Coordinates of C-alpha atoms in Angstrom, one line a residue:
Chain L
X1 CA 7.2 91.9 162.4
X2 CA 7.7 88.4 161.0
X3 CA 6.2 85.4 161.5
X4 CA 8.6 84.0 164.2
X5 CA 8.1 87.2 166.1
X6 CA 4.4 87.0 165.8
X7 CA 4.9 83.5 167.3
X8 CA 6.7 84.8 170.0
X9 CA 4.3 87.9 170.9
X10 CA 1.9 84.9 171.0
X11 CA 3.6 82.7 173.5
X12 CA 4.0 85.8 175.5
X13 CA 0.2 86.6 176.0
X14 CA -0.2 82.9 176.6
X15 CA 2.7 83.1 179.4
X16 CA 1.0 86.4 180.8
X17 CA -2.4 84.3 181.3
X18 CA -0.4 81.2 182.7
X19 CA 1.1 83.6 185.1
X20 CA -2.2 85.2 186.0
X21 CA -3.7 81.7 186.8
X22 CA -1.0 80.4 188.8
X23 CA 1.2 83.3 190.0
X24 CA 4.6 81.5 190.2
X25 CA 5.8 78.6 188.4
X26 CA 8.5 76.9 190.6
X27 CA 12.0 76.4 189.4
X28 CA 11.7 72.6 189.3
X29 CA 8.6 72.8 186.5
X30 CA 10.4 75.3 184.6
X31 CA 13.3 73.0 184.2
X32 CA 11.0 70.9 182.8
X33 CA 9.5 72.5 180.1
X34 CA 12.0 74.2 179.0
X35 CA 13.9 70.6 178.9
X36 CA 11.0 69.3 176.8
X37 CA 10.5 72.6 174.8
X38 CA 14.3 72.3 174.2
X39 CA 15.2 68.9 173.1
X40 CA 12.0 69.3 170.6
X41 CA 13.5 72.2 168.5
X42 CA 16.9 73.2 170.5
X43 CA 18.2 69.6 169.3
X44 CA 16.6 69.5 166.1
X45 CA 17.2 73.1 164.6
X46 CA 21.1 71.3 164.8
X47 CA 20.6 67.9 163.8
X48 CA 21.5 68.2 160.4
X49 CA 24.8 69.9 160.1
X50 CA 26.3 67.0 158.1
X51 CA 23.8 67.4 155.3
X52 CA 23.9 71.3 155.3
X53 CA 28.1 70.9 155.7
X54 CA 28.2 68.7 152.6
X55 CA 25.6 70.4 150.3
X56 CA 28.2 73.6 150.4
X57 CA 31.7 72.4 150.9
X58 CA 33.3 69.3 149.7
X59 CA 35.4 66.6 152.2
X60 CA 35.4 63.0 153.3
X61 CA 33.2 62.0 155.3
X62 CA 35.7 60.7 158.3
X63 CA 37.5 64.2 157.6
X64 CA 34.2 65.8 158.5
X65 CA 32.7 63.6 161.4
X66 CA 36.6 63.6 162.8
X67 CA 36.3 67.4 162.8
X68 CA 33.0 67.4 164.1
X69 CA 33.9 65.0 167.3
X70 CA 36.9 66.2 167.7
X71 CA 35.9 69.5 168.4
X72 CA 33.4 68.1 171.1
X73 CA 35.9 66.4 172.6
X74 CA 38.2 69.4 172.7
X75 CA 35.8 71.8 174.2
X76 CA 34.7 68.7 176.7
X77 CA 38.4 69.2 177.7
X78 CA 38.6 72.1 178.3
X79 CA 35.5 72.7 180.0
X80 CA 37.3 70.1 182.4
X81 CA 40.6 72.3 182.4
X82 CA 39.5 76.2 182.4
X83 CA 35.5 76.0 183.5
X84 CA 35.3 80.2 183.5
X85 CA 37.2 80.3 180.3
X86 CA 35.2 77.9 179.0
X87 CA 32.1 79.5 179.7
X88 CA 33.0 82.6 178.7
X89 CA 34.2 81.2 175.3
X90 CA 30.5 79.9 175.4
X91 CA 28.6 83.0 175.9
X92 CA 31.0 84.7 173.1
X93 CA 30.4 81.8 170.1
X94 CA 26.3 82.0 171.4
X95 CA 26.4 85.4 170.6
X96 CA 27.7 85.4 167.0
X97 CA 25.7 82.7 166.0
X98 CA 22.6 84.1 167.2
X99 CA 23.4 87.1 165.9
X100 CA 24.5 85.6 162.5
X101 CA 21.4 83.8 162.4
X102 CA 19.3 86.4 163.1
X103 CA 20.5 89.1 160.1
X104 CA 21.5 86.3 157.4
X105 CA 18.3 87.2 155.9
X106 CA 19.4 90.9 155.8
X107 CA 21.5 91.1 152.6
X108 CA 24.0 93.4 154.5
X109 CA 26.4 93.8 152.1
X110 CA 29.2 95.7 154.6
X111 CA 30.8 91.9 154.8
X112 CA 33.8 93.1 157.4
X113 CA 31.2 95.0 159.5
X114 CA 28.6 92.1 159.8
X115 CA 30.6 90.1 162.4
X116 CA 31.0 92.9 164.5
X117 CA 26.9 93.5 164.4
X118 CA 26.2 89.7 164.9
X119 CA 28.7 89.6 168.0
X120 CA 27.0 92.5 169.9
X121 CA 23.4 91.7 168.5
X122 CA 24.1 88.3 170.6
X123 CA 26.2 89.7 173.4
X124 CA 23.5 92.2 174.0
X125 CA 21.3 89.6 174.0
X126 CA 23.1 87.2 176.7
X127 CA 23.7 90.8 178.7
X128 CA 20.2 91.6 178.8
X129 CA 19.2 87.8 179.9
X130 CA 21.6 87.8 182.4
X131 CA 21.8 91.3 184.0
X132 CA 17.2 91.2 184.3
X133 CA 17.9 87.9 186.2
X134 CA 21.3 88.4 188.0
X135 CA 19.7 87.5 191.7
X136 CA 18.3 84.3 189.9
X137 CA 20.9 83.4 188.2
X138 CA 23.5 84.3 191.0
X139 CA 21.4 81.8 193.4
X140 CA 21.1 79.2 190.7
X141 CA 24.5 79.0 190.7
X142 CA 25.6 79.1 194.5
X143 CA 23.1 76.4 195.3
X144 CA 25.6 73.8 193.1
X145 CA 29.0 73.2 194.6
X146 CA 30.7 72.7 190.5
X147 CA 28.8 75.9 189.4
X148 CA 30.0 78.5 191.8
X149 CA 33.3 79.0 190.3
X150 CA 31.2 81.2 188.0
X151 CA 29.8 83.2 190.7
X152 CA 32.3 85.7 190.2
X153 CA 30.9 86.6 186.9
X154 CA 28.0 87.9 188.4
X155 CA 28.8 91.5 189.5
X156 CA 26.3 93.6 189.6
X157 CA 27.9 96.8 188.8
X158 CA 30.1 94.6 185.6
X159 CA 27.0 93.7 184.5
X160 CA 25.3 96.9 183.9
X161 CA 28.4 98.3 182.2
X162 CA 27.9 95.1 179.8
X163 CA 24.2 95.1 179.4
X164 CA 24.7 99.2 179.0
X165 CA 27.8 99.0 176.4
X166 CA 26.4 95.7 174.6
X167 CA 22.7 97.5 174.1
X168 CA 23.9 100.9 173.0
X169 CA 26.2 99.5 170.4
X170 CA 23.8 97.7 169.0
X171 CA 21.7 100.3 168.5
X172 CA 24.1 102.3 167.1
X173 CA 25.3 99.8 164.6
X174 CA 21.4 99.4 163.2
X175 CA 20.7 102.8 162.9
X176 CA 24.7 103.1 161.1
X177 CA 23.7 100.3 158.7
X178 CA 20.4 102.4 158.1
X179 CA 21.9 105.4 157.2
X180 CA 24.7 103.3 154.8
X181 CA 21.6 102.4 153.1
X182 CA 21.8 98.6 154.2
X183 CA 18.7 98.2 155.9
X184 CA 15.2 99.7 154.9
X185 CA 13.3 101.8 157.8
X186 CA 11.0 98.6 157.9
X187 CA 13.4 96.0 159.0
X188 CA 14.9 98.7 161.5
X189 CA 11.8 99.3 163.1
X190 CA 11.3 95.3 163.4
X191 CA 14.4 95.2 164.9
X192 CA 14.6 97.5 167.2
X193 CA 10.4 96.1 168.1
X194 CA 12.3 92.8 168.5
X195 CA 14.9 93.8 171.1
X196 CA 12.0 95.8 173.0
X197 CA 10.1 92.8 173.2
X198 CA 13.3 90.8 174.1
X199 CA 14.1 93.1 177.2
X200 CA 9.9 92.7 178.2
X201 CA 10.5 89.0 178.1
X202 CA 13.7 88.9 179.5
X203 CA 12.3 91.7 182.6
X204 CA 9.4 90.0 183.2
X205 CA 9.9 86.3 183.4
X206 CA 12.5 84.3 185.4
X207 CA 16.0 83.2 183.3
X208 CA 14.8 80.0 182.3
X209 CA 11.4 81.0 180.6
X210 CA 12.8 83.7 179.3
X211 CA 15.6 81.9 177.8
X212 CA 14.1 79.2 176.4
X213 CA 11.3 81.2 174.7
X214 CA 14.2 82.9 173.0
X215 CA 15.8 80.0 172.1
X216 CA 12.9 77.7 171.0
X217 CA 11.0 80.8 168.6
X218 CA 13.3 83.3 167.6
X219 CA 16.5 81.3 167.1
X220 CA 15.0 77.3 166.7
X221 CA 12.7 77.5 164.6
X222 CA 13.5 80.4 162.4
X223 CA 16.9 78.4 161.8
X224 CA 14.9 75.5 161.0
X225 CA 12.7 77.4 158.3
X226 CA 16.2 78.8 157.1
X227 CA 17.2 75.1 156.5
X228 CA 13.8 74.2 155.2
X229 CA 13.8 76.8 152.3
X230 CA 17.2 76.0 151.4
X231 CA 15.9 72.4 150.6
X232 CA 12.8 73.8 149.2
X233 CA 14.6 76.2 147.0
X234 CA 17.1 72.9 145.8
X235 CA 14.1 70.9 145.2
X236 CA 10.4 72.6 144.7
X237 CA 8.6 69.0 145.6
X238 CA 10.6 68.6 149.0
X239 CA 8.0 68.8 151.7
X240 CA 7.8 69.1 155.8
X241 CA 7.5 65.2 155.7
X242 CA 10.8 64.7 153.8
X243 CA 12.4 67.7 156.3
X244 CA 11.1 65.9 159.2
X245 CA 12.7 62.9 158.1
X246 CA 15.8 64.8 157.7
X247 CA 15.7 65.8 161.3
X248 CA 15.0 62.5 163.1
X249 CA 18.2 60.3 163.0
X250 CA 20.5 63.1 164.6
X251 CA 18.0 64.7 166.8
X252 CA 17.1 61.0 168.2
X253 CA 20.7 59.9 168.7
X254 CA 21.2 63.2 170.7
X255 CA 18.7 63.3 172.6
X256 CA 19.2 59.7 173.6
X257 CA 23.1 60.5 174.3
X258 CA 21.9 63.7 176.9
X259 CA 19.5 61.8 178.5
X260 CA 22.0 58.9 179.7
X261 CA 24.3 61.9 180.6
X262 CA 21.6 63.4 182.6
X263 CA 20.8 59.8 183.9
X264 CA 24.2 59.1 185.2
X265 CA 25.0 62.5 186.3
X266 CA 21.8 62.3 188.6
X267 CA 22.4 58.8 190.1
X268 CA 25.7 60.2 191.0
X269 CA 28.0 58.4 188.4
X270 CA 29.5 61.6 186.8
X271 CA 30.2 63.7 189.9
X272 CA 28.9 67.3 187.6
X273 CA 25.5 68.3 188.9
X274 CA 22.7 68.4 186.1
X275 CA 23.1 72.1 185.6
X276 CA 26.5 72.2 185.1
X277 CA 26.5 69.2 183.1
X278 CA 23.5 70.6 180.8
X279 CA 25.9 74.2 180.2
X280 CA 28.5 71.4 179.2
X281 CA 26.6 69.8 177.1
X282 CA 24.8 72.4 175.3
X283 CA 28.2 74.4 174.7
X284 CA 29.8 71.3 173.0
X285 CA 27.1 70.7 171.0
X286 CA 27.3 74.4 169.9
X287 CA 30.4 75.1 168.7
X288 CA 30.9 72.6 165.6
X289 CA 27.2 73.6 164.8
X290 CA 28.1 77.3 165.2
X291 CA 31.0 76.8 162.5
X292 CA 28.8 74.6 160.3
X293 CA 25.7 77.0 160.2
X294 CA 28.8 80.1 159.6
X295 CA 29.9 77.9 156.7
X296 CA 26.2 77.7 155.2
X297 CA 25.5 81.0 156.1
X298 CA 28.4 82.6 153.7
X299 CA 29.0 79.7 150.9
Chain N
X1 CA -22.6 126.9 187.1
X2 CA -19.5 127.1 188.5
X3 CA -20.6 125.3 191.4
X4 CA -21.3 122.2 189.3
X5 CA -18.0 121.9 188.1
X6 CA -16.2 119.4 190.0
X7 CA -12.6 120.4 192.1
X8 CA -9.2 118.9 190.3
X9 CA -6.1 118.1 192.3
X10 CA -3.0 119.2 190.6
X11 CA -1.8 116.0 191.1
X12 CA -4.4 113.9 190.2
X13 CA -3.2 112.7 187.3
X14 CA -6.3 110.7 186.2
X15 CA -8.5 113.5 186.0
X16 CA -6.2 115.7 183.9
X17 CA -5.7 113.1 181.0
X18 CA -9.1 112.6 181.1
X19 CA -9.8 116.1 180.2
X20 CA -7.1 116.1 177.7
X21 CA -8.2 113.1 176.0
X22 CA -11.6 114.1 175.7
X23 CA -10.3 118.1 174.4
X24 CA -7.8 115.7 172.1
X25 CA -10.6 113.7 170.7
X26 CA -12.9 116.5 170.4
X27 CA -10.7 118.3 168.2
X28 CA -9.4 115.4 166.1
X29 CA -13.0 114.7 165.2
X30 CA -13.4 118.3 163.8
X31 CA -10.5 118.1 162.4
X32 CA -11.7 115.1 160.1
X33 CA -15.0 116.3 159.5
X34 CA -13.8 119.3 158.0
X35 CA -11.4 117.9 156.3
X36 CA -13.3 115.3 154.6
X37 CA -14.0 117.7 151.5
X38 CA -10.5 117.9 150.8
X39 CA -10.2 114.6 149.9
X40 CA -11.5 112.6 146.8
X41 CA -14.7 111.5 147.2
X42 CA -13.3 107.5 147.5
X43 CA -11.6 108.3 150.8
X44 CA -14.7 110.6 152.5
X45 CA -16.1 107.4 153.9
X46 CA -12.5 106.1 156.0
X47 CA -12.4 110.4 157.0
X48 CA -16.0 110.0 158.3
X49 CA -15.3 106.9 160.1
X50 CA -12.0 108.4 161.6
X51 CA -14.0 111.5 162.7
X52 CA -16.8 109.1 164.3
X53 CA -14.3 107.0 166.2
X54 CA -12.5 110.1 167.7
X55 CA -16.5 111.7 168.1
X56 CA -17.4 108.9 170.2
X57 CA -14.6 108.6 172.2
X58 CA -15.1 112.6 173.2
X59 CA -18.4 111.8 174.2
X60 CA -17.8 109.0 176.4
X61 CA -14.5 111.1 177.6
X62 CA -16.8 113.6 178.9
X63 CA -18.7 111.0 180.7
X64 CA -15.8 109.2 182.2
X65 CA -14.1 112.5 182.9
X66 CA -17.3 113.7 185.3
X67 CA -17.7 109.8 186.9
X68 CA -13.8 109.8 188.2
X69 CA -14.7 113.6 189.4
X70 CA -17.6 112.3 191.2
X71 CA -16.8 109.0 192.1
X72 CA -12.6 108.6 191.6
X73 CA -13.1 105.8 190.5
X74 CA -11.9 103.5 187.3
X75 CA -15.1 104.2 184.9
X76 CA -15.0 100.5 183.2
X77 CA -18.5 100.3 182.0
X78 CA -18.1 103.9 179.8
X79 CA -14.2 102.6 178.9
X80 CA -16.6 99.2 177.8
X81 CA -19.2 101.1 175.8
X82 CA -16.3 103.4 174.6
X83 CA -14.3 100.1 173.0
X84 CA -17.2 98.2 172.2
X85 CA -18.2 101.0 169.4
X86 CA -14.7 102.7 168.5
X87 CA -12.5 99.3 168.1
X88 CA -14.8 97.7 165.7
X89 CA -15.0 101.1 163.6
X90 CA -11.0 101.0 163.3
X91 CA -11.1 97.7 161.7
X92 CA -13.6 98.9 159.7
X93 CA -11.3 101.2 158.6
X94 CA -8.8 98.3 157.8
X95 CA -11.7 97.1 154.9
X96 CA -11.8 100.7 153.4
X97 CA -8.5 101.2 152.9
X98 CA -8.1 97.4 151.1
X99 CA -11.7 97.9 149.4
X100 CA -9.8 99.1 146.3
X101 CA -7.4 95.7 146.3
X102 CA -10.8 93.6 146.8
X103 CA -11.5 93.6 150.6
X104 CA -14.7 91.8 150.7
X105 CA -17.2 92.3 153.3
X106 CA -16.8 89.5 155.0
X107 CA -13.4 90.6 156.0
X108 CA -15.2 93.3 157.4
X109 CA -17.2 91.3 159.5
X110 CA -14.6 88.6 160.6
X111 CA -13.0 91.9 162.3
X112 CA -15.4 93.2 163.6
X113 CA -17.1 90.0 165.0
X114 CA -13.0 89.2 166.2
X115 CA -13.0 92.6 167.7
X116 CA -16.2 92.6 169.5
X117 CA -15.8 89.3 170.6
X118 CA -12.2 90.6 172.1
X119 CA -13.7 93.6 174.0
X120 CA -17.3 91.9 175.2
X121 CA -14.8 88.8 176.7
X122 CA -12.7 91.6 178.5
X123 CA -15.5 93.2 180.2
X124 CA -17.1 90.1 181.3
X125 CA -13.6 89.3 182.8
X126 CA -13.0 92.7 184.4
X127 CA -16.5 93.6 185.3
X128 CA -18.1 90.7 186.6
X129 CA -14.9 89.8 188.5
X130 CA -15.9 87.6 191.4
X131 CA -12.9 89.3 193.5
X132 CA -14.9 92.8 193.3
X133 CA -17.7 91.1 195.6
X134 CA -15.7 89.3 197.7
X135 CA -12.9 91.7 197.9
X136 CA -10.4 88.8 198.2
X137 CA -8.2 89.2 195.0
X138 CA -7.6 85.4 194.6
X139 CA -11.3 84.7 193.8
X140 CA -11.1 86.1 190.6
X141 CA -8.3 84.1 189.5
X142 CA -10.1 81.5 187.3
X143 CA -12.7 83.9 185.8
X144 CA -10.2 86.8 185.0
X145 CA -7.8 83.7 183.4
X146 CA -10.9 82.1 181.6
X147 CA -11.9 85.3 180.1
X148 CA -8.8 87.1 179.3
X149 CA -7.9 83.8 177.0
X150 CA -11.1 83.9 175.2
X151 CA -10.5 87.6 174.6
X152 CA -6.9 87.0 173.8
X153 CA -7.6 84.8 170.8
X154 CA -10.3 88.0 169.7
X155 CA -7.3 89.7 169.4
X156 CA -4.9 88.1 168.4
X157 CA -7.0 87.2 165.3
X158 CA -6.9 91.1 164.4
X159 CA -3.3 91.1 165.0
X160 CA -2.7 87.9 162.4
X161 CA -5.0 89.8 160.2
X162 CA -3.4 92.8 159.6
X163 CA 0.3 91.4 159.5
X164 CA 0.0 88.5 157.8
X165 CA -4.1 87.3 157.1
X166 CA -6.3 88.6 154.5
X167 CA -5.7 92.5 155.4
X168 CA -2.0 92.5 155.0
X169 CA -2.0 90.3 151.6
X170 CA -4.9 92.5 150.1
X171 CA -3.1 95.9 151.0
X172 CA 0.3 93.8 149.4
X173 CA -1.9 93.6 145.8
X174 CA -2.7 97.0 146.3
X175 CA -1.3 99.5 143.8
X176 CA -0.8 102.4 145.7
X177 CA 2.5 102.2 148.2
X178 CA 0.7 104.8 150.0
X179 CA -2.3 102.2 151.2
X180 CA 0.6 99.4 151.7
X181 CA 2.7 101.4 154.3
X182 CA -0.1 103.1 155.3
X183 CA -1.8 99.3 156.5
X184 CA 1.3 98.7 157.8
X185 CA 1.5 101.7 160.0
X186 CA -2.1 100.7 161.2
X187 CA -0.9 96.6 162.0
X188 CA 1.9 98.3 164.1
X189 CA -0.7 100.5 165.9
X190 CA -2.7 96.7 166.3
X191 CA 0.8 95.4 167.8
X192 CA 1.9 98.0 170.2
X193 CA -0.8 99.9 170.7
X194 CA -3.5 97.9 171.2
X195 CA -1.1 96.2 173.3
X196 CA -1.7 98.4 176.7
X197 CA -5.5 96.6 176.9
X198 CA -4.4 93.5 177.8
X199 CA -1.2 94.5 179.8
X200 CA -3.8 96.9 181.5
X201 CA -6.6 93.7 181.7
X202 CA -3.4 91.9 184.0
X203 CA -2.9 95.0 186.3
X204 CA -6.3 94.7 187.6
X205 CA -6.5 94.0 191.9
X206 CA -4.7 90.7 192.4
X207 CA -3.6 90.4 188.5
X208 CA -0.3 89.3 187.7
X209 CA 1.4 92.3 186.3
X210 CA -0.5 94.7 189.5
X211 CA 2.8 94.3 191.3
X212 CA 5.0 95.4 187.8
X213 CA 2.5 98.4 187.2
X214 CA 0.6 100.7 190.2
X215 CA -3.3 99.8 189.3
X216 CA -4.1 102.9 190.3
X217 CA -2.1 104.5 187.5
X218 CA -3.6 102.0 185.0
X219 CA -6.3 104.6 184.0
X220 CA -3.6 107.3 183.1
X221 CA -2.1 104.6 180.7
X222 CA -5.5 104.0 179.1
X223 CA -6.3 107.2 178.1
X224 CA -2.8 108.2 177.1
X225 CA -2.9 104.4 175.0
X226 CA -6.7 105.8 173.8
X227 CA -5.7 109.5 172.8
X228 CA -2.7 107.6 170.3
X229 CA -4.4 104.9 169.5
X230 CA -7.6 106.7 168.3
X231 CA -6.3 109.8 166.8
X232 CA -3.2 108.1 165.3
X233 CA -5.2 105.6 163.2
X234 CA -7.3 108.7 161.9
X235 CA -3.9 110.3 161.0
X236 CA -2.7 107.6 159.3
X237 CA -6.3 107.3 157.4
X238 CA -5.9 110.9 156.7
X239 CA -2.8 110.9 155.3
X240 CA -4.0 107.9 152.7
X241 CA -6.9 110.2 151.8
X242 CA -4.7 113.5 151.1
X243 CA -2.0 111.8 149.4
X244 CA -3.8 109.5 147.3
X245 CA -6.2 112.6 146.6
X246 CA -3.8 115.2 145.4

């Protein structure tokens, strides 16, 4: 167990006493912390890919923030075009990053073999989330008019094969890099704790919670301590303070730029209800940061 | 004689892992006691205390078996007693093995204040439960709540302890990897293990996890949790001792 999961088995004992004292927590409230918990780590952990970008490859600075946009832009487009597609391209580039961010610590040395482990790490992840809370997440997205194109992901039956498949494989590819002498019997047996507690998280609390606790401890914040020890290791005197400082430009801008989205798309300027708007946002935002975090990952 | 003993569905479940936990315990206490002159004379002490958590445990196994014979019922004040004196003695066991790497005994303490203040918070939550008067689950909402958080931080402080705190650093220094992965087997007996007493605190009448898991059942759990919990961390003390005697 690390620190991040010890964080997280500590959020869950607090969410086991919340539930106790008040039962149920309506949808409306959980959007609301999990907004809150979200823009304060989701947007930071992601707020300095131009710094990280530059410290590891070399390019001009339109070059990169063209790139960068453009990219947005593109995926805004085709989230416009091909929703489903979209969405599943979504789920797919969550899952390798998560997964990639979760085993960069690893030293796996099998370098071909360590995209297929970070893809289903992250798509047994998704799998799990989504096939514990199918009936949630099948109403969520009925009750919004823009949002039930993707009702027909939601199969029942498709979705065990997935979580099934997704799980196994993983398992099988941790206990193959164990035996190819990649990982010690300690990290395994943190692992495979982790995606126990993931599934008891995922079972037991509705999509949102469950989601966001992910999210905020085990992939937020660790990548932020990623960042912060790559800084540290550059320069021994950099402290939280200067890291902090680092953060609060980008994180402010974009959190600004969602909330007037949100703003408009709730007084009815946008025509996209909140939710769908939110996936939108949250995807575009993802995929430059995805290839920017792959890039610091391996240079 | 015979007539005194009491009658035992096949199926009742309870009643049979009572028995066995209390013949498990029984027999792991012998087990260490005997084998404490195996062992150098360093590691006799963490055998002893092994042998005296398992000891006590078959004692009040004995008791809890005869009360749900009598009265079927969920013994929590023995269960109480049971924790109140075998929880602080594992910890103990934590400052033993890290004596050599320069445990102090203050660390000592700190558990077993952190562990006692854990299990004293969880009876007062379970056993003065306004909902057992009143029969209305809901009553007991804000006590059970109030009480399970105090408990929580109890033990979640033995948890931070023996991962990361003064336990895990101290069993780091020490020179032996035996004691080092041997800690660490004990901080993942902490994690999951220990882990069933508060899941089992939330199954209670009206709790929030009482519709996940069958109340009824959550005795069978207990002593199954017990039974692994109490013998393992012996096993694990034991094996220390043997290796780092032979």
């Amino acid at each position: 167990m690390n620190r991040f999961t010890f964080i997280f088995v500590v959020c869950i004992y607090a969410l086991f006493l919340i539930y106790q004292a008040f039962s149920a927590i309506t949808l409306e409230q959980q959007l609301v912390y999990a907004s809150f918990f979200i823009l304060m780590f989701g947007i930071p952990h992601g707020a300095i890919d131009h710094i990280l970008f530059f410290r590891k490859k070399s390019m001009t600075q339109l070059k990169f923030y063209s790139l960068y946009l453009g990219l947005i832009v593109l995926f805004v487009l085709l989230w416009l075009k091909f929703p489903l597609i979209s969405f599943l391209f979504f789920l797919i580039l969550s899952a390798f990053h998560f997964g990639e961010s979760q085993f960069v610590d690893a030293k796996l040395t099998l370098r071909n073999f360590n995209p297929l482990l970070f893809l289903f790490w992250g798509l047994a992840l998704l799998a799990t989330l989504m096939y514990y809370n199918i009936s949630e997440l099948a109403a969520i997205t009925a009750y919004f008019q823009d949002t039930q194109n993707f009702g027909v992901v939601y199969n029942e039956d498709l979705f065990f094969y997935f979580f099934t498949i997704t799980n196994i494989t993983t398992l099988i590819l941790l206990i193959y890099l164990f035996v190819k002498n990649q990982m010690s019997i300690r990290r395994l047996s943190s692992e495979l704790f982790l995606i126990a507690l993931i599934h008891l998280t995922f079972f037991l609390f509705p999509f949102i919670i469950g989601f966001t606790l992910y999210f905020v401890v085990l992939h937020s914040i660790r990548v932020m301590n990623q960042e912060y020890l790559f800084f540290k290791s550059e320069d021994g005197s950099f402290g939280l303070v200067e890291f902090l400082k680092l953060l609060l430009p980008h994180s402010l801008l974009s959190i600004f730029f969602t909330s007037v989205l949100l703003a408009l798309s709730h007084l009815g300027y946008l025509g996209i209800s909140i939710p769908f708007l939110s996936i939108i946002i949250i995807s575009v935002i993802t995929l430059p940061h995805a290839i920017v975090m792959h890039i610091f990952y391996n240079k | 004689m015979l007539l005194d003993i009491q009658l035992m569905r096949p199926d009742d479940y309870v009643g049979f892992t009572f028995f066995i936990g209390y013949m498990a315990m029984f027999a792991a206490s012998v087990f260490f006691f005997f084998e404490r002159s195996r062992v150098d004379d360093k590691w006799k002490l963490s055998l002893l205390v092994s042998a005296l958590i398992t000891g006590i445990a078959a004692v009040h196994y004995l008791y809890m078996r005869d009360y749900w014979g009598v009265h079927q019922e969920s013994p929590t004040f023995f269960r109480y007693v049971d924790w109140t004196l075998t929880v602080p003695l594992m910890c103990v066991e934590f400052y033993l093995l890290t004596k050599p790497a320069g445990a102090s005994r203050g660390l000592m303490w700190k558990l077993i204040i952190a562990s006692v203040w854990m299990l004293v918070a969880g009876y007062i939550g379970e056993a003065f439960n306004p909902a057992i008067t009143s029969g209305v689950a809901s009553d007991g909402t804000s006590h059970s709540v109030m009480w399970g958080v105090i408990s929580t931080l109890g033990y979640l402080y033995v948890l931070h302890a023996a991962w990361f705190g003064e336990v895990a650093q101290l069993a780091e220094k020490s020179d032996s990897a035996v004691v080092k992965k041997g800690v660490r087997t004990l901080a993942w007996f902490v994690l999951v293990g220990w882990a069933i007493y508060p899941i089992g605190y939330m199954c209670m009448p009206g709790g929030w996890l009482s519709s996940v898991m069958d109340p009824s059942m959550i005795d069978v759990w207990y002593n199954l949790a017990d039974a692994i919990n109490k013998i393992g961390f012996g096993l694990v003390v034991y094996h220390i001792a043997t290796s780092e005697s032979k």
